[in-house]
CSV table of C-alpha atoms in Angstrom, one decimal:
chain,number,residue,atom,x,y,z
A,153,UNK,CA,149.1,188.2,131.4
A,154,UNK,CA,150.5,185.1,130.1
A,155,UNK,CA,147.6,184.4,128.1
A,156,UNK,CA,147.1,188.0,127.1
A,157,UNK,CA,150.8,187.7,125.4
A,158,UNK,CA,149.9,183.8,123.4
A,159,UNK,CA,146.4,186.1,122.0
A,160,UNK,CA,148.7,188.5,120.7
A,161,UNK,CA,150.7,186.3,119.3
A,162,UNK,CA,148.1,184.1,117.6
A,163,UNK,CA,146.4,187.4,116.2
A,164,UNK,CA,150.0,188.2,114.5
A,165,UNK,CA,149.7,184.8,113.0
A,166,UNK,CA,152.5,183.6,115.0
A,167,UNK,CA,151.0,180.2,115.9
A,168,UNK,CA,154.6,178.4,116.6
A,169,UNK,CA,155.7,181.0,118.7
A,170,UNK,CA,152.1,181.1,120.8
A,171,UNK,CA,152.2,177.1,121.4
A,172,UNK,CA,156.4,177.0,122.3
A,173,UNK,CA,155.7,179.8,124.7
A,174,UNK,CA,152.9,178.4,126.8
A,175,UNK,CA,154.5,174.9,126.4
A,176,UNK,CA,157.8,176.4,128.3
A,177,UNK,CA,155.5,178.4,130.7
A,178,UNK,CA,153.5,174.7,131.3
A,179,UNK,CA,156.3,173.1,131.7
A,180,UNK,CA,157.7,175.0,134.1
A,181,UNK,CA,155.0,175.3,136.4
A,182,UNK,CA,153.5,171.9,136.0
A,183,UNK,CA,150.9,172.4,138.8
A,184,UNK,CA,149.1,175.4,137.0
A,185,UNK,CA,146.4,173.5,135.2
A,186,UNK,CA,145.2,176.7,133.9
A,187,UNK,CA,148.6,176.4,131.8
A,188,UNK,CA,147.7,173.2,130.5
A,189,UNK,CA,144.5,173.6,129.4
A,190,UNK,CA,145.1,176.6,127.5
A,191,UNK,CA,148.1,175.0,125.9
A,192,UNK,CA,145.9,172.3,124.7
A,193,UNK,CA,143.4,174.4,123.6
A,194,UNK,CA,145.7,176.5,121.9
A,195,UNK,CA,146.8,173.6,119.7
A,196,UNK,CA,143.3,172.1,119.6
A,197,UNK,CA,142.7,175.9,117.5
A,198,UNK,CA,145.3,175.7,115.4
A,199,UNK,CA,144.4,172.0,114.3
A,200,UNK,CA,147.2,170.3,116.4
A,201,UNK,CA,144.9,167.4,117.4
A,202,UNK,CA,147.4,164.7,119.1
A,203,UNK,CA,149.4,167.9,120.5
A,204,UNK,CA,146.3,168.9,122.4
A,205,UNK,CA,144.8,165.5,123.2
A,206,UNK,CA,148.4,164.9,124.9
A,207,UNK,CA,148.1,168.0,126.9
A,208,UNK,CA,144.5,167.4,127.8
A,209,UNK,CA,145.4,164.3,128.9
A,210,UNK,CA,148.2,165.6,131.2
A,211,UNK,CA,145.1,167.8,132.9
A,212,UNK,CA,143.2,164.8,133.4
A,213,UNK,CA,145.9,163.2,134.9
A,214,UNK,CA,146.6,166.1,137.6
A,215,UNK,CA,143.1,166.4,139.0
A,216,UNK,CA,141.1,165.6,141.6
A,217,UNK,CA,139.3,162.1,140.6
A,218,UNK,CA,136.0,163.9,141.4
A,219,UNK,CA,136.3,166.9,140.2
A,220,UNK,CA,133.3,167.7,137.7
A,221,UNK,CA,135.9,169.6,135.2
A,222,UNK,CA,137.5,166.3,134.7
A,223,UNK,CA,134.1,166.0,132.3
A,224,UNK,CA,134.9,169.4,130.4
A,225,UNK,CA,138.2,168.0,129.5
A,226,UNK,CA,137.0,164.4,128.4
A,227,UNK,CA,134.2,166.4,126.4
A,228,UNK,CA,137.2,168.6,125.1
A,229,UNK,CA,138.9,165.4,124.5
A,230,UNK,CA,135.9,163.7,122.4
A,231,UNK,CA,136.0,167.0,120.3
A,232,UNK,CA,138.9,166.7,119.4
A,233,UNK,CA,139.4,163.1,118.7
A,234,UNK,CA,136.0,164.0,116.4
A,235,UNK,CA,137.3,166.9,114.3
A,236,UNK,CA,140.6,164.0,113.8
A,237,UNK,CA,137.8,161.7,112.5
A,238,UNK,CA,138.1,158.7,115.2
A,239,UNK,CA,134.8,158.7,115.9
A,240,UNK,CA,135.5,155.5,118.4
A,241,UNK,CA,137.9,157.4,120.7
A,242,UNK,CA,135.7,160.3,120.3
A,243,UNK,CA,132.4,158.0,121.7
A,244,UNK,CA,134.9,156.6,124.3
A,245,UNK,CA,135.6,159.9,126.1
A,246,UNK,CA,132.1,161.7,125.5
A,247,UNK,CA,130.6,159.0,127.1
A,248,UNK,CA,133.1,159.4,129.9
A,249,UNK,CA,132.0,162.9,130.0
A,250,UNK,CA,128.6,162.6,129.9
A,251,UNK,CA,129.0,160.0,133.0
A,252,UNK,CA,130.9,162.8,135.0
A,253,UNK,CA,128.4,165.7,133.5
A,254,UNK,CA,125.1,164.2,133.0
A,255,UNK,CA,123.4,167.8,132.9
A,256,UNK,CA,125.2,169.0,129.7
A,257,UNK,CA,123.0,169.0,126.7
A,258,UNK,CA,126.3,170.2,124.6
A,259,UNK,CA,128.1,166.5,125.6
A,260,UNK,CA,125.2,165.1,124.8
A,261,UNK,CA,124.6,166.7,121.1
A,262,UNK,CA,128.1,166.0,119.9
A,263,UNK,CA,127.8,162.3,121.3
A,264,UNK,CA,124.7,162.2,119.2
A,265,UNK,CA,126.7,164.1,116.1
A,266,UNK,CA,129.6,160.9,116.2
A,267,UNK,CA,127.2,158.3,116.5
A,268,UNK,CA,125.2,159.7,113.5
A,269,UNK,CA,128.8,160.0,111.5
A,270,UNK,CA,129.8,156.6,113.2
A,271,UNK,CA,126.5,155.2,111.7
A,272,UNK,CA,125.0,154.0,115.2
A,273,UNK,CA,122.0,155.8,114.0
A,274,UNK,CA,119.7,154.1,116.7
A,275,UNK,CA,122.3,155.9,119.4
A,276,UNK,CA,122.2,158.7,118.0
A,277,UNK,CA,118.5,159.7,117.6
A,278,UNK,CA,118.4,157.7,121.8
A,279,UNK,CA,121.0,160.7,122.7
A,280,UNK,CA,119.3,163.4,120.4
A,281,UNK,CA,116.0,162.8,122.5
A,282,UNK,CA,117.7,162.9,125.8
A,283,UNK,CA,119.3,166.0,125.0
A,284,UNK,CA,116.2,167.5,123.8
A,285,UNK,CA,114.8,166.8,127.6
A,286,UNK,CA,117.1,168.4,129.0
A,287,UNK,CA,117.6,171.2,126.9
A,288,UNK,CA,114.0,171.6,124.8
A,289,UNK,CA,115.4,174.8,122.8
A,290,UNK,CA,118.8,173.0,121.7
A,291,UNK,CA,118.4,174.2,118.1
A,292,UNK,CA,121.2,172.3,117.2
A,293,UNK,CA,119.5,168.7,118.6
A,294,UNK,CA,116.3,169.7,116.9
A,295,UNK,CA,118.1,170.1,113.8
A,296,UNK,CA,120.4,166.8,113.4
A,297,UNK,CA,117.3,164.5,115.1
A,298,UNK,CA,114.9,166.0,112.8
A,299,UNK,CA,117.5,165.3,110.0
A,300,UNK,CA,118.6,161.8,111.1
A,301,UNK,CA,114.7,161.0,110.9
A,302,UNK,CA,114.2,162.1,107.6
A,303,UNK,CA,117.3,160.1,106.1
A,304,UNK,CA,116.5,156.8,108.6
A,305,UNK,CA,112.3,156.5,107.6
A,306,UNK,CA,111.4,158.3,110.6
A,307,UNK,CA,108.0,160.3,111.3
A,308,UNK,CA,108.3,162.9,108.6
A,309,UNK,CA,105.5,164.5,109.8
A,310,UNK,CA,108.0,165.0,114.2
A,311,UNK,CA,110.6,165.5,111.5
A,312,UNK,CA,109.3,168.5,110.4
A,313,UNK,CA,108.2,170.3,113.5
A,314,UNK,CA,111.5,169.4,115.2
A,315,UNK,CA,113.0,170.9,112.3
A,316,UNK,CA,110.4,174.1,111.9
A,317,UNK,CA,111.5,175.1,115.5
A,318,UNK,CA,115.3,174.7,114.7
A,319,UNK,CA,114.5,177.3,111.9
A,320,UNK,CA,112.5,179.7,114.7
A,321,UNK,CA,115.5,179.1,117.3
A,322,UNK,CA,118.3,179.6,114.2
A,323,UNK,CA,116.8,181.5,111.3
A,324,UNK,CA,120.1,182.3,109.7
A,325,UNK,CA,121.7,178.8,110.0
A,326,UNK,CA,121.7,177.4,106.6
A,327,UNK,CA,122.2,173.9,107.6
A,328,UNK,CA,119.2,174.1,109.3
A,329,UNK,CA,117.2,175.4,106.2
A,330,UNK,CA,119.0,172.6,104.4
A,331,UNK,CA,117.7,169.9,107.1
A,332,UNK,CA,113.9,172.0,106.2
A,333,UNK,CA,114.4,171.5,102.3
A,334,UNK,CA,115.4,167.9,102.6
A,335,UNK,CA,112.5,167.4,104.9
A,336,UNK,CA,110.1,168.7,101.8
A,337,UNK,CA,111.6,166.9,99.3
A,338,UNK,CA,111.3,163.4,101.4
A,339,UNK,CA,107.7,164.2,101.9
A,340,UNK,CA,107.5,165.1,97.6
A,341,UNK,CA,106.7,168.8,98.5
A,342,UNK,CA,108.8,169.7,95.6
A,343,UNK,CA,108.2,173.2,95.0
A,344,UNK,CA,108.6,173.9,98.6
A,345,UNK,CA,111.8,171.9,98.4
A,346,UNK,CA,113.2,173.7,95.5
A,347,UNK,CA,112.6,177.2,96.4
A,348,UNK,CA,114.5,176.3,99.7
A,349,UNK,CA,117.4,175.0,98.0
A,350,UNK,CA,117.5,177.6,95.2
A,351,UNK,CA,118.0,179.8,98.0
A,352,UNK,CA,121.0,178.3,99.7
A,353,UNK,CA,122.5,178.1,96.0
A,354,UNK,CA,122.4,181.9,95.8
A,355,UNK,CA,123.8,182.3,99.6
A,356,UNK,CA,126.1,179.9,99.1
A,357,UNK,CA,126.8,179.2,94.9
A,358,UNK,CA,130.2,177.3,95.9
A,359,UNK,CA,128.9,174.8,98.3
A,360,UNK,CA,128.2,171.5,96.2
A,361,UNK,CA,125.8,169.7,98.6
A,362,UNK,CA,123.3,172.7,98.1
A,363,UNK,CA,123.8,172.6,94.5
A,364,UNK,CA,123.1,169.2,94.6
A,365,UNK,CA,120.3,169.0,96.6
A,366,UNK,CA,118.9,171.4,94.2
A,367,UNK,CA,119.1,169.0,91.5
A,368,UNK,CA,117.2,166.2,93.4
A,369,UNK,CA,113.8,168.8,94.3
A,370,UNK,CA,114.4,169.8,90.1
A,371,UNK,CA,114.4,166.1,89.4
A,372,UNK,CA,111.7,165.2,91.7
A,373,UNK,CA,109.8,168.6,90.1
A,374,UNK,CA,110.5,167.0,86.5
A,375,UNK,CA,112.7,170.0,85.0
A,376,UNK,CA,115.5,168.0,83.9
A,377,UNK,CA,117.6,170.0,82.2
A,378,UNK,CA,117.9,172.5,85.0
A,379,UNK,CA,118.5,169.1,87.1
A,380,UNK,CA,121.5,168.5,85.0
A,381,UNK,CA,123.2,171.8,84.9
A,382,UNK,CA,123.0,171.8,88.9
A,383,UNK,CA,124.7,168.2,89.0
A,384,UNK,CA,127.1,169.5,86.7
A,385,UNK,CA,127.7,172.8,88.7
A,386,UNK,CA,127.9,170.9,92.0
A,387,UNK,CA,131.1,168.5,90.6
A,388,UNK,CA,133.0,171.6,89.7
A,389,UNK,CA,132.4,172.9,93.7
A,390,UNK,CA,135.0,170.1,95.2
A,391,UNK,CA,132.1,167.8,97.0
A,392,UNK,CA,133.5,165.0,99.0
A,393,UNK,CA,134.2,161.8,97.4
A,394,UNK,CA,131.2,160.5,98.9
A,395,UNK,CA,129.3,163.1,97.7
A,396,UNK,CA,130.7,163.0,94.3
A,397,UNK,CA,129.8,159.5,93.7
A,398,UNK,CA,125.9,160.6,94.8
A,399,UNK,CA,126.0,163.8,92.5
A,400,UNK,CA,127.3,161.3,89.5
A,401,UNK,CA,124.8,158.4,90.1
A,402,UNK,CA,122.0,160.9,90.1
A,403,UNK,CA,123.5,162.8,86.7
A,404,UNK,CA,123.8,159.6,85.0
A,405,UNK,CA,120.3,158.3,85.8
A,406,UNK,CA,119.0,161.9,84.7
A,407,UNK,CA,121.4,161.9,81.2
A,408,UNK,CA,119.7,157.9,81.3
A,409,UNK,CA,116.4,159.2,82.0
């Protein structure tokens, strides 16, 4: 009942409310860990990260030593120290899950996601593996391992059927059509490449990195003008700064070209 009343709530966009009620009904009953955990998931929803890394902590401090859910809640933990972008605290308590839980494939593909973003590349694609053993249809493994060898000088060859089978597991994920395309152009199948990513453009025409990895297969394909316009296209779609600076160094050596 108590949770049915915070759903209601959170559907009528009445977030504040939601999190002070469950915090009061915690708080009162400091032994329901039920309580706790939704509290904290509550605020891990609405994007308060320390809000529900404190609660999930408070969990984790109430149970049983042994108790296998003490790994859901360090996995929850890692997630949420990984959405805040500290990708160390986020390694620290996956890894603490993954100790408690050593069956779960989902631990093991967001470790392998932070040590990718974290640049430990070599941990990542060690993680991506083990996960795959456990797990041989985790599309979402599949796709990020067959990625992370494509951008590290992997096998592009393992890169692509790791990839291929993503695409039969997920057909309607673009990211892992994106991970397909960028597999093509890195082995200077351009037309393949292109048609790929002049597909995601129309799916998706405001999402920059599709836009500009339409540019690169153009480029690659020798049609620079088109090259150009999709550089130019991608800037005005808000990319990251990161991606910016990629999407500019590739315009100017085009406009240079």
């Amino acid at each position: 009942g108590l949770l049915g009343v915070v759903e209601t709530r959170m559907a009528q966009n009445k977030t504040e409310d939601a999190l002070g009620f469950l915090q009061a009904e915690a708080d009162k009953a400091p032994n329901r860990l039920e309580l706790r955990v939704a509290l904290a998931k509550t605020a891990e929803r609405v994007g308060k990260f320390d809000l529900a890394i404190a609660e999930y902590q408070k969990a984790l401090d109430s149970m049983d030593k042994t108790s296998k859910e003490r790994g859901e809640i360090y996995a929850r933990i890692g997630e949420v120290y990984r959405r805040k972008g500290d990708d160390v605290s986020a390694i620290a308590a996956l890894q603490k899950a993954r100790d408690i839980i050593p069956e779960s494939s989902i631990v093991m593909t967001t470790l392998g996601l932070t040590f990718d973003h974290a640049g430990r590349t070599p941990e990542a694609k060690q993680v991506y593996e083990a996960a795959l053993k456990l797990e041989p249809r985790n599309g979402i493994a599949l796709n990020n391992l067959a990625f992370l060898l494509a951008e590290h000088n992997g096998d592009l060859d393992d890169a692509l059927t790791k990839a291929t089978k993503a695409k039969q597991l997920m057909p309607d994920l673009s990211e892992v059509s994106d991970t397909l395309g960028w597999i093509y152009l890195k082995k200077n199948l351009s037309d393949d490449a292109a048609k790929i990513f002049q597909e995601l453009v129309s799916s998706h025409p405001n999402q920059s990195t599709y836009r500009y990895h339409l540019a690169m297969a153009l480029r690659q394909k020798g049609d620079k003008p088109r090259a150009i316009k999709e550089c130019q296209d991608a800037l005005k779609n808000n990319p990251s700064k990161e991606e910016r600076e990629k999407i500019q160094d590739l315009l100017t050596r085009l406009n240079g070209a």
